Coordinates of N, CA and C in Angstrom, one line a residue:
M150 N -7.3 -37.0 -40.6 CA -7.6 -36.5 -39.3 C -6.3 -36.1 -38.6
R151 N -5.3 -37.0 -38.7 CA -4.0 -36.7 -38.0 C -3.3 -35.5 -38.6
N152 N -3.4 -35.3 -39.9 CA -2.8 -34.1 -40.5 C -3.4 -32.8 -40.1
K153 N -4.8 -32.8 -39.9 CA -5.5 -31.6 -39.4 C -5.0 -31.3 -37.9
F154 N -4.8 -32.3 -37.1 CA -4.4 -32.2 -35.8 C -3.0 -31.6 -35.8
L155 N -2.1 -32.1 -36.6 CA -0.7 -31.6 -36.6 C -0.6 -30.2 -37.1
K156 N -1.5 -29.8 -38.1 CA -1.6 -28.5 -38.6 C -2.0 -27.5 -37.5
K157 N -3.0 -27.9 -36.7 CA -3.5 -27.1 -35.6 C -2.4 -26.9 -34.6
V158 N -1.7 -27.9 -34.2 CA -0.6 -27.8 -33.3 C 0.5 -26.9 -33.8
A159 N 0.9 -27.1 -35.1 CA 1.9 -26.2 -35.7 C 1.5 -24.7 -35.7
L160 N 0.2 -24.5 -36.1 CA -0.3 -23.1 -36.1 C -0.3 -22.5 -34.7
T161 N -0.7 -23.3 -33.7 CA -0.7 -22.8 -32.3 C 0.7 -22.4 -31.9
F162 N 1.6 -23.3 -32.1 CA 3.0 -23.1 -31.7 C 3.5 -21.8 -32.4
L163 N 3.2 -21.7 -33.7 CA 3.7 -20.5 -34.5 C 3.1 -19.2 -33.9
S164 N 1.8 -19.3 -33.6 CA 1.2 -18.1 -33.0 C 1.8 -17.7 -31.7
I165 N 2.1 -18.7 -30.8 CA 2.7 -18.4 -29.5 C 4.1 -17.8 -29.7
S166 N 4.9 -18.5 -30.6 CA 6.3 -18.0 -30.8 C 6.3 -16.6 -31.4
M167 N 5.3 -16.2 -32.2 CA 5.3 -14.9 -32.7 C 5.0 -13.8 -31.7
L168 N 4.2 -14.2 -30.7 CA 3.9 -13.3 -29.6 C 5.0 -13.1 -28.6
T169 N 5.8 -14.0 -28.4 CA 6.9 -14.0 -27.4 C 7.8 -12.8 -27.5
P170 N 8.3 -12.4 -28.7 CA 9.2 -11.2 -28.8 C 8.5 -10.0 -28.4
I171 N 7.2 -9.8 -28.7 CA 6.5 -8.6 -28.3 C 6.4 -8.5 -26.8
T172 N 6.0 -9.6 -26.2 CA 5.9 -9.7 -24.7 C 7.2 -9.5 -24.0
T173 N 8.3 -10.1 -24.5 CA 9.6 -9.9 -24.0 C 10.0 -8.4 -24.1
A174 N 9.8 -7.8 -25.2 CA 10.2 -6.4 -25.4 C 9.4 -5.5 -24.4
N175 N 8.2 -5.7 -24.3 CA 7.4 -4.9 -23.4 C 7.6 -5.2 -21.9
A176 N 8.1 -6.4 -21.6 CA 8.4 -6.7 -20.2 C 9.6 -5.9 -19.7
E177 N 10.4 -5.3 -20.5 CA 11.5 -4.5 -20.1 C 11.0 -3.0 -19.8
K178 N 9.8 -2.7 -20.2 CA 9.3 -1.4 -20.0 C 8.3 -1.4 -18.8
D179 N 8.1 -0.3 -18.2 CA 7.2 -0.2 -17.1 C 5.9 0.4 -17.5
G180 N 4.8 -0.1 -17.1 CA 3.5 0.3 -17.4 C 3.0 1.5 -16.5
F181 N 2.0 2.2 -17.0 CA 1.4 3.2 -16.2 C -0.1 3.3 -16.6
Y182 N -0.9 3.6 -15.6 CA -2.3 3.8 -15.8 C -2.7 5.1 -15.0
F183 N -3.0 6.1 -15.7 CA -3.3 7.4 -15.0 C -4.8 7.7 -15.1
N184 N -5.5 7.7 -14.0 CA -6.9 8.1 -14.0 C -6.9 9.5 -13.4
L185 N -6.9 10.6 -14.3 CA -6.7 11.9 -13.9 C -8.0 12.6 -13.5
L186 N -8.2 12.9 -12.2 CA -9.4 13.5 -11.8 C -9.1 15.0 -11.3
I187 N -9.7 15.9 -12.0 CA -9.4 17.3 -11.8 C -9.5 17.7 -10.3
N188 N -10.5 17.1 -9.6 CA -10.7 17.4 -8.2 C -9.9 16.6 -7.2
V189 N -8.9 15.8 -7.7 CA -8.1 15.0 -6.8 C -6.6 15.4 -7.2
N190 N -5.9 15.8 -6.2 CA -4.4 16.2 -6.4 C -4.2 17.1 -7.5
E191 N -5.1 18.0 -7.7 CA -5.0 19.1 -8.8 C -4.9 18.4 -10.2
G192 N -5.5 17.2 -10.4 CA -5.5 16.6 -11.7 C -4.1 16.0 -12.0
R193 N -3.3 15.7 -11.0 CA -2.0 15.2 -11.2 C -1.8 13.8 -10.6
V194 N -1.1 12.9 -11.3 CA -0.8 11.5 -10.9 C 0.6 11.2 -11.3
Y195 N 1.3 10.4 -10.4 CA 2.7 10.0 -10.7 C 2.8 8.5 -10.8
S196 N 3.6 8.0 -11.6 CA 3.9 6.6 -11.8 C 4.8 6.1 -10.6
D197 N 5.0 4.8 -10.5 CA 6.1 4.3 -9.6 C 7.4 4.8 -10.0
R198 N 8.4 4.8 -9.1 CA 9.8 5.2 -9.5 C 10.4 4.1 -10.4
I199 N 11.1 4.5 -11.4 CA 11.7 3.6 -12.3 C 13.2 4.0 -12.5
L200 N 14.1 3.0 -12.4 CA 15.5 3.2 -12.6 C 15.9 3.4 -14.0
K201 N 16.6 4.5 -14.3 CA 17.1 4.8 -15.6 C 18.4 4.0 -15.9
T202 N 18.4 3.1 -16.9 CA 19.5 2.2 -17.1 C 20.2 2.5 -18.4
D203 N 20.0 3.7 -19.0 CA 20.7 4.1 -20.2 C 21.1 5.5 -20.1
S204 N 21.9 6.0 -21.1 CA 22.4 7.4 -21.0 C 21.7 8.2 -22.1
E205 N 20.5 7.8 -22.6 CA 19.8 8.6 -23.6 C 19.3 9.9 -22.9
N206 N 19.2 10.9 -23.7 CA 18.8 12.2 -23.2 C 17.3 12.5 -23.3
Y207 N 16.5 11.4 -23.3 CA 15.1 11.5 -23.4 C 14.4 10.3 -22.8
G208 N 13.1 10.4 -22.4 CA 12.3 9.3 -22.0 C 11.3 9.0 -23.0
A209 N 11.1 7.8 -23.4 CA 10.1 7.4 -24.4 C 8.8 6.9 -23.7
V210 N 7.7 7.6 -24.0 CA 6.4 7.2 -23.4 C 5.5 6.8 -24.6
T211 N 5.0 5.6 -24.5 CA 4.1 5.0 -25.5 C 2.7 4.9 -24.8
T212 N 1.8 5.7 -25.3 CA 0.4 5.6 -24.9 C -0.3 4.6 -25.7
N213 N -0.9 3.6 -25.1 CA -1.7 2.6 -25.9 C -3.2 2.6 -25.6
Y214 N -3.6 3.5 -24.7 CA -5.0 3.7 -24.5 C -5.2 5.1 -23.9
N215 N -6.3 5.8 -24.4 CA -6.7 7.0 -23.9 C -8.2 7.2 -24.2
D216 N -8.8 8.1 -23.4 CA -10.3 8.4 -23.7 C -10.4 9.9 -24.0
L217 N -9.4 10.4 -24.7 CA -9.3 11.9 -25.0 C -10.0 12.2 -26.3
I218 N -10.5 13.4 -26.4 CA -10.9 14.0 -27.7 C -9.8 15.0 -28.0
W219 N -9.9 15.5 -29.3 CA -8.8 16.4 -29.8 C -8.6 17.7 -29.0
S220 N -9.6 18.2 -28.3 CA -9.4 19.4 -27.5 C -9.0 19.2 -26.1
D221 N -8.9 17.9 -25.6 CA -8.5 17.7 -24.3 C -7.1 18.0 -24.0
K222 N -6.8 18.6 -22.9 CA -5.4 19.0 -22.5 C -4.9 18.1 -21.4
V223 N -4.1 17.1 -21.8 CA -3.5 16.2 -20.9 C -2.0 16.2 -21.2
Y224 N -1.2 16.2 -20.2 CA 0.3 16.3 -20.4 C 1.1 15.3 -19.6
Y225 N 2.2 15.0 -20.2 CA 3.2 14.1 -19.5 C 4.4 15.0 -19.1
K226 N 5.1 14.6 -18.0 CA 6.3 15.3 -17.6 C 7.1 14.2 -16.8
I227 N 8.4 14.3 -16.9 CA 9.3 13.3 -16.2 C 10.0 14.1 -15.1
H228 N 10.0 13.4 -13.9 CA 10.7 13.9 -12.7 C 11.9 13.0 -12.3
R229 N 13.0 13.5 -12.0 CA 14.1 12.7 -11.4 C 13.9 12.8 -9.9
N230 N 14.1 11.7 -9.2 CA 14.0 11.6 -7.7 C 15.4 11.8 -7.1
N231 N 15.5 12.8 -6.2 CA 16.8 13.0 -5.6 C 17.0 12.1 -4.4
W232 N 18.2 12.1 -3.8 CA 18.5 11.1 -2.8 C 17.6 11.1 -1.6
Y233 N 16.9 12.2 -1.3 CA 16.0 12.2 -0.1 C 14.6 12.0 -0.5
G234 N 14.3 11.7 -1.7 CA 12.9 11.4 -2.2 C 12.2 12.5 -2.8
G235 N 12.8 13.7 -2.9 CA 12.1 14.8 -3.5 C 12.1 14.6 -5.1
R236 N 11.3 15.4 -5.7 CA 11.2 15.4 -7.2 C 11.9 16.6 -7.8
I237 N 12.7 16.4 -8.8 CA 13.3 17.4 -9.6 C 12.7 17.4 -11.0
E238 N 12.2 18.5 -11.6 CA 11.7 18.4 -12.9 C 12.8 18.1 -13.9
A239 N 12.6 17.0 -14.6 CA 13.7 16.6 -15.6 C 13.3 17.0 -17.0
T240 N 12.0 17.2 -17.3 CA 11.5 17.6 -18.6 C 10.4 18.7 -18.4
G241 N 10.1 19.4 -19.4 CA 8.9 20.2 -19.4 C 7.7 19.3 -19.7
Y242 N 6.5 20.0 -19.8 CA 5.3 19.3 -20.1 C 5.2 19.0 -21.6
Y243 N 4.7 17.8 -22.0 CA 4.4 17.4 -23.3 C 3.0 17.0 -23.5
R244 N 2.3 17.5 -24.4 CA 0.9 17.2 -24.5 C 0.6 15.9 -25.2
V245 N -0.3 15.1 -24.6 CA -0.7 13.8 -25.2 C -1.8 14.1 -26.2
T246 N -1.5 13.7 -27.4 CA -2.5 13.9 -28.5 C -3.2 12.7 -29.0
G247 N -2.8 11.5 -28.5 CA -3.4 10.3 -29.0 C -2.5 9.1 -28.6
N248 N -2.8 8.0 -29.1 CA -1.9 6.8 -28.9 C -0.7 6.9 -29.7
G249 N 0.4 6.3 -29.2 CA 1.7 6.3 -29.9 C 2.8 6.7 -29.0
T250 N 4.0 6.8 -29.5 CA 5.2 7.1 -28.8 C 5.6 8.6 -28.8
L251 N 5.9 9.1 -27.7 CA 6.3 10.5 -27.5 C 7.6 10.5 -26.8
N252 N 8.6 11.3 -27.3 CA 9.9 11.4 -26.7 C 9.9 12.7 -25.9
L253 N 10.2 12.6 -24.6 CA 10.3 13.8 -23.7 C 11.8 14.0 -23.4
W254 N 12.3 15.2 -23.9 CA 13.7 15.5 -23.8 C 14.0 16.1 -22.5
Y255 N 15.1 15.6 -21.9 CA 15.6 16.0 -20.6 C 16.2 17.4 -20.6
Y256 N 16.0 18.2 -19.6 CA 16.8 19.4 -19.4 C 18.3 19.0 -19.2
N257 N 19.2 20.0 -19.5 CA 20.6 19.8 -19.4 C 21.0 19.3 -18.0
G258 N 21.7 18.1 -17.9 CA 22.1 17.6 -16.6 C 21.1 16.7 -15.9
Q259 N 19.9 16.5 -16.5 CA 18.9 15.7 -15.8 C 18.8 14.3 -16.3
S260 N 19.6 13.9 -17.3 CA 19.6 12.5 -17.8 C 20.7 11.8 -17.0
V261 N 20.4 11.2 -15.9 CA 21.4 10.6 -15.0 C 21.2 9.1 -15.0
Y262 N 22.3 8.4 -15.4 CA 22.3 7.0 -15.4 C 22.1 6.5 -14.0
N263 N 21.4 5.4 -13.7 CA 21.1 4.8 -12.4 C 20.4 5.7 -11.4
S264 N 19.6 6.7 -11.9 CA 18.8 7.5 -11.1 C 17.3 7.0 -11.2
N265 N 16.5 7.3 -10.2 CA 15.1 7.0 -10.3 C 14.3 8.1 -10.9
Y266 N 13.3 7.8 -11.7 CA 12.5 8.7 -12.4 C 11.0 8.4 -12.2
Q267 N 10.2 9.4 -12.3 CA 8.7 9.2 -12.2 C 8.1 9.9 -13.4
L268 N 7.1 9.3 -14.0 CA 6.3 9.9 -15.1 C 5.1 10.5 -14.4
E269 N 4.8 11.8 -14.8 CA 3.6 12.5 -14.3 C 2.6 12.6 -15.4
G270 N 1.3 12.4 -15.0 CA 0.2 12.7 -15.9 C -0.5 13.9 -15.3
D271 N -0.9 14.9 -16.1 CA -1.6 16.1 -15.6 C -2.7 16.5 -16.5
T272 N -3.8 16.9 -15.9 CA -4.8 17.6 -16.7 C -5.4 18.7 -15.9
D273 N -5.9 19.7 -16.5 CA -6.5 20.9 -15.8 C -7.9 21.2 -16.4
V274 N -8.4 20.3 -17.2 CA -9.7 20.6 -17.8 C -10.8 19.7 -17.5
H275 N -10.6 18.4 -17.3 CA -11.6 17.5 -17.0 C -11.0 16.2 -16.5
N276 N -11.8 15.2 -16.3 CA -11.3 13.8 -15.9 C -10.9 13.1 -17.2
A277 N -9.8 12.4 -17.1 CA -9.2 11.7 -18.2 C -8.5 10.4 -17.8
V278 N -8.4 9.5 -18.8 CA -7.7 8.2 -18.5 C -6.6 8.1 -19.6
V279 N -5.4 7.8 -19.3 CA -4.4 7.4 -20.2 C -3.5 6.3 -19.6
S280 N -3.1 5.4 -20.5 CA -2.2 4.3 -20.0 C -1.3 3.9 -21.1
G281 N -0.2 3.2 -20.7 CA 0.8 2.7 -21.7 C 2.0 2.2 -21.0
I282 N 3.1 2.3 -21.7 CA 4.4 1.9 -21.2 C 5.4 3.0 -21.4
W283 N 6.5 3.0 -20.7 CA 7.5 4.1 -20.8 C 8.9 3.6 -20.3
E284 N 9.9 4.3 -20.9 CA 11.3 4.1 -20.5 C 11.8 5.4 -20.0
P285 N 12.3 5.5 -18.8 CA 12.7 6.8 -18.3 C 14.0 7.3 -19.0

């Protein structure tokens, strides 16, 4: 009886310790949930502003949920926020084709360390939902 209890405790501890690195890694990334309604804001939604803390020339966007079919046209774009709160297009549009990671490459001069960025979700065909995590 005691051995079964110790095995359960050990397995529980092992399960929790295996989840911790995933949670910690994702905690450094910012989440997004875009409910894109074609009749609201022209089908466009923006994430919160996120500070860029690296000098990479791309933003990595990982979609972990979507309700799209193959013909749906939903796009991501990254904007840099200038000092008075306006948006500057930092990348072009990249089509979301499913779950997984997509790198959005910055235009020349738009990868600025310690600047704020926003992820845009856009659709022009129907209502859509996409969500995930991203690093500006």
